[in-house]
XYZ file of C-alpha atoms in Angstrom:
255
model
C 105.244 94.779 109.878
C 102.703 95.446 107.024
C 105.388 93.688 104.742
C 106.100 96.514 102.585
C 108.564 95.966 99.738
C 111.836 97.515 100.570
C 114.609 97.943 97.941
C 117.870 99.724 98.967
C 121.170 100.231 97.324
C 119.789 101.238 93.990
C 121.418 103.615 91.423
C 120.343 105.778 88.514
C 117.087 107.830 88.317
C 114.614 107.506 87.411
C 113.884 103.713 88.411
C 111.147 102.042 86.389
C 108.939 99.250 87.186
C 106.852 97.599 84.688
C 103.027 97.188 85.473
C 100.471 95.093 83.926
C 97.241 97.216 83.651
C 95.286 94.746 81.150
C 95.614 90.824 81.250
C 95.694 88.636 78.003
C 92.735 86.523 77.080
C 92.332 82.830 77.283
C 89.974 81.384 74.661
C 87.920 78.226 74.105
C 87.888 76.885 70.580
C 87.656 74.071 68.460
C 90.679 71.503 67.726
C 92.674 73.048 64.740
C 91.351 76.761 64.820
C 94.296 79.014 65.479
C 94.577 80.975 68.431
C 93.869 85.028 68.024
C 96.879 86.852 69.437
C 96.072 89.056 72.638
C 98.750 91.077 74.219
C 98.751 92.528 77.690
C 98.590 96.138 78.561
C 101.647 97.689 80.457
C 102.648 100.914 81.933
C 105.331 102.003 84.288
C 105.672 102.690 88.060
C 108.303 105.237 88.457
C 110.658 106.275 91.206
C 112.800 109.333 91.689
C 115.274 110.106 94.684
C 113.912 112.366 97.220
C 116.669 113.928 99.846
C 116.002 112.757 103.427
C 118.356 113.927 106.343
C 118.932 115.405 109.384
C 121.873 117.653 111.062
C 123.147 118.837 114.666
C 126.038 120.371 116.141
C 127.302 119.845 119.625
C 130.560 120.846 121.660
C 133.286 118.306 122.284
C 132.699 119.002 125.791
C 129.669 117.151 125.801
C 131.549 113.765 124.497
C 133.707 114.216 127.754
C 130.875 113.914 130.031
C 130.603 110.740 132.256
C 128.099 108.186 131.252
C 126.459 106.827 128.057
C 128.303 107.362 125.161
C 126.906 110.570 123.933
C 127.946 110.287 120.015
C 126.310 106.903 120.086
C 123.268 108.301 121.689
C 122.999 111.137 119.264
C 123.616 109.305 115.953
C 121.250 106.391 116.962
C 118.413 109.289 117.885
C 119.031 110.447 114.411
C 118.690 107.413 112.576
C 115.771 106.417 114.517
C 114.125 109.650 113.541
C 115.016 109.360 110.070
C 113.614 106.049 109.717
C 110.475 107.103 111.008
C 110.273 109.914 108.667
C 110.928 107.374 105.568
C 108.046 105.429 107.106
C 105.868 108.387 107.251
C 106.809 109.387 103.861
C 105.805 105.852 102.545
C 102.467 106.156 104.377
C 101.246 109.727 104.066
C 104.011 111.615 102.263
C 102.154 114.491 100.440
C 103.636 114.645 97.053
C 104.942 118.333 97.350
C 108.005 119.887 97.329
C 110.548 117.016 97.901
C 108.240 114.452 99.533
C 106.928 111.293 97.757
C 103.509 110.652 97.066
C 102.340 108.452 100.156
C 100.075 105.573 100.145
C 97.086 107.409 101.508
C 97.363 109.836 99.080
C 97.260 107.837 96.028
C 94.470 107.993 93.217
C 92.599 104.550 92.939
C 92.807 103.236 96.533
C 89.619 101.964 98.099
C 87.668 104.296 100.863
C 84.967 103.030 103.298
C 83.171 105.831 105.460
C 82.295 104.513 108.905
C 80.311 107.528 109.870
C 81.000 107.090 113.755
C 78.752 104.185 114.052
C 79.933 101.525 116.298
C 77.156 99.158 115.306
C 78.402 98.965 111.700
C 82.102 99.297 112.452
C 83.074 95.536 112.103
C 80.950 95.316 108.752
C 83.061 98.337 107.608
C 86.343 96.594 108.457
C 85.121 93.765 106.323
C 84.588 96.206 103.738
C 88.089 97.534 103.632
C 89.297 94.111 103.201
C 86.644 93.276 100.608
C 87.748 96.255 98.608
C 91.060 94.748 98.161
C 90.009 91.290 97.341
C 87.612 91.884 94.775
C 90.503 93.020 92.684
C 91.759 89.643 93.021
C 94.553 90.251 95.240
C 94.263 87.150 97.431
C 96.970 87.733 99.938
C 96.029 88.285 103.535
C 96.228 92.299 104.147
C 97.261 94.042 107.335
C 95.317 96.832 109.219
C 97.319 99.763 110.702
C 95.883 102.536 112.798
C 96.977 104.920 115.524
C 97.325 103.667 119.071
C 94.039 105.873 119.972
C 92.019 104.138 117.434
C 93.638 100.877 118.651
C 92.168 101.725 121.980
C 88.809 102.639 120.552
C 88.510 99.089 118.373
C 89.634 97.209 121.739
C 86.420 98.312 123.405
C 84.058 98.393 120.663
C 82.225 94.861 120.326
C 81.800 93.294 117.152
C 78.204 93.548 115.251
C 77.590 90.507 113.440
C 74.481 91.162 111.570
C 71.765 93.923 112.290
C 71.578 94.532 115.740
C 73.119 91.082 116.948
C 76.068 92.093 119.078
C 78.592 89.833 120.653
C 79.583 91.861 123.741
C 82.219 91.674 126.347
C 86.066 92.163 126.203
C 86.842 89.035 124.679
C 84.469 90.261 121.254
C 85.972 93.561 120.570
C 86.869 94.265 116.949
C 90.811 94.218 117.840
C 91.779 91.056 119.593
C 95.158 89.544 119.779
C 96.406 92.183 117.240
C 94.015 91.268 114.834
C 90.996 92.955 113.438
C 88.737 90.208 111.348
C 91.209 87.877 111.647
C 93.895 89.721 109.930
C 96.994 91.077 111.458
C 96.919 94.529 113.218
C 99.515 97.047 114.344
C 99.446 100.650 115.594
C 101.598 103.699 114.197
C 101.578 107.127 115.401
C 102.255 107.864 111.283
C 98.624 107.109 110.342
C 97.040 110.821 110.194
C 93.534 111.640 111.475
C 93.154 108.199 113.497
C 92.068 106.564 110.177
C 92.496 102.672 109.551
C 94.335 101.564 106.894
C 94.004 97.913 105.112
C 97.001 97.023 102.764
C 98.797 94.194 101.089
C 102.326 95.200 102.126
C 104.030 93.521 98.950
C 102.483 96.018 96.323
C 103.928 98.891 98.357
C 107.459 99.518 97.249
C 109.839 101.643 99.384
C 113.217 102.554 97.289
C 116.611 103.894 99.103
C 119.722 105.046 96.783
C 122.973 104.029 98.207
C 122.074 103.857 101.629
C 122.791 106.346 104.603
C 125.771 108.656 104.487
C 126.701 109.587 108.084
C 129.376 112.131 108.231
C 130.809 113.390 111.591
C 132.888 116.731 110.724
C 135.376 117.450 113.390
C 137.213 119.843 111.434
C 135.147 122.535 110.003
C 134.059 124.117 113.633
C 137.351 123.031 115.142
C 138.204 126.637 116.082
C 134.625 126.536 118.276
C 135.857 122.920 119.524
C 132.470 121.899 118.059
C 131.452 118.748 116.001
C 128.635 118.678 113.044
C 126.817 115.586 112.354
C 125.169 115.160 109.021
C 123.231 112.417 108.009
C 121.709 111.963 104.401
C 119.958 109.357 101.766
C 117.714 109.343 99.039
C 114.035 107.742 98.980
C 111.077 107.396 97.122
C 107.952 105.126 97.389
C 104.948 104.197 95.130
C 102.234 101.678 94.836
C 102.550 98.548 92.313
C 98.670 98.552 92.449
C 96.401 101.070 93.800
C 93.737 98.495 94.643
C 96.051 96.817 97.090
C 95.084 99.371 99.645
C 92.122 100.640 101.212
C 91.371 103.194 103.955
C 88.503 104.616 106.118
C 87.546 108.334 105.065
C 87.293 109.233 108.596
C 88.565 108.864 112.221
C 87.474 105.679 114.097
C 87.794 107.684 117.367
C 84.283 108.765 116.963
C 82.670 105.409 117.180
C 79.720 105.145 119.309
């Protein structure tokens, strides 16, 4: 929903994307004067495969029970949970062990402290967007927070200037799945009821070779059991940290 760039089916490691960190210069000069040469400065955004998967063993008898297709039920649940895990890693991976470094942990993203004040919450939502726009990223951002923080914003009135409050249920900060006129969505993946503002195009999720789903009916055949293994390799990174900002604290304390 946030428009994250997803690239699947990649091969090789590491995968490298060039990133421009300093632009060239435009010049004003008289007719006939030779232009000076100015090169851009580039660095690299690297992606390395991190393994992601799940496993389950069940008896063949479970598949022989009447009702819903047990095998399909189990596999669909594993695929959903693994997809949620990939979402979590993109958002909040810790960068330790074999976890990618999620966008909330990336150095250089904007941080705004709400301080538990409902009267300045609207202004701070604008500050999250401004932190992105002042870096010349002009695409519309998306806001993401938890369902609990969403509930808080749905009953927190917008404060326009000073102590002038536009009150009433139709003037809450979160209205019609929008915050300050920008798309907003809720996800339980956001840690600590924080509010995240991002231009998703600059967040890149990468997957090596798709999902490998193996239903093994042979290894444990002497126990009449079946083993499911699902594996893939993923990574995520930010093309530009300036495309993301977040609250430093929870929005559930607004009062």
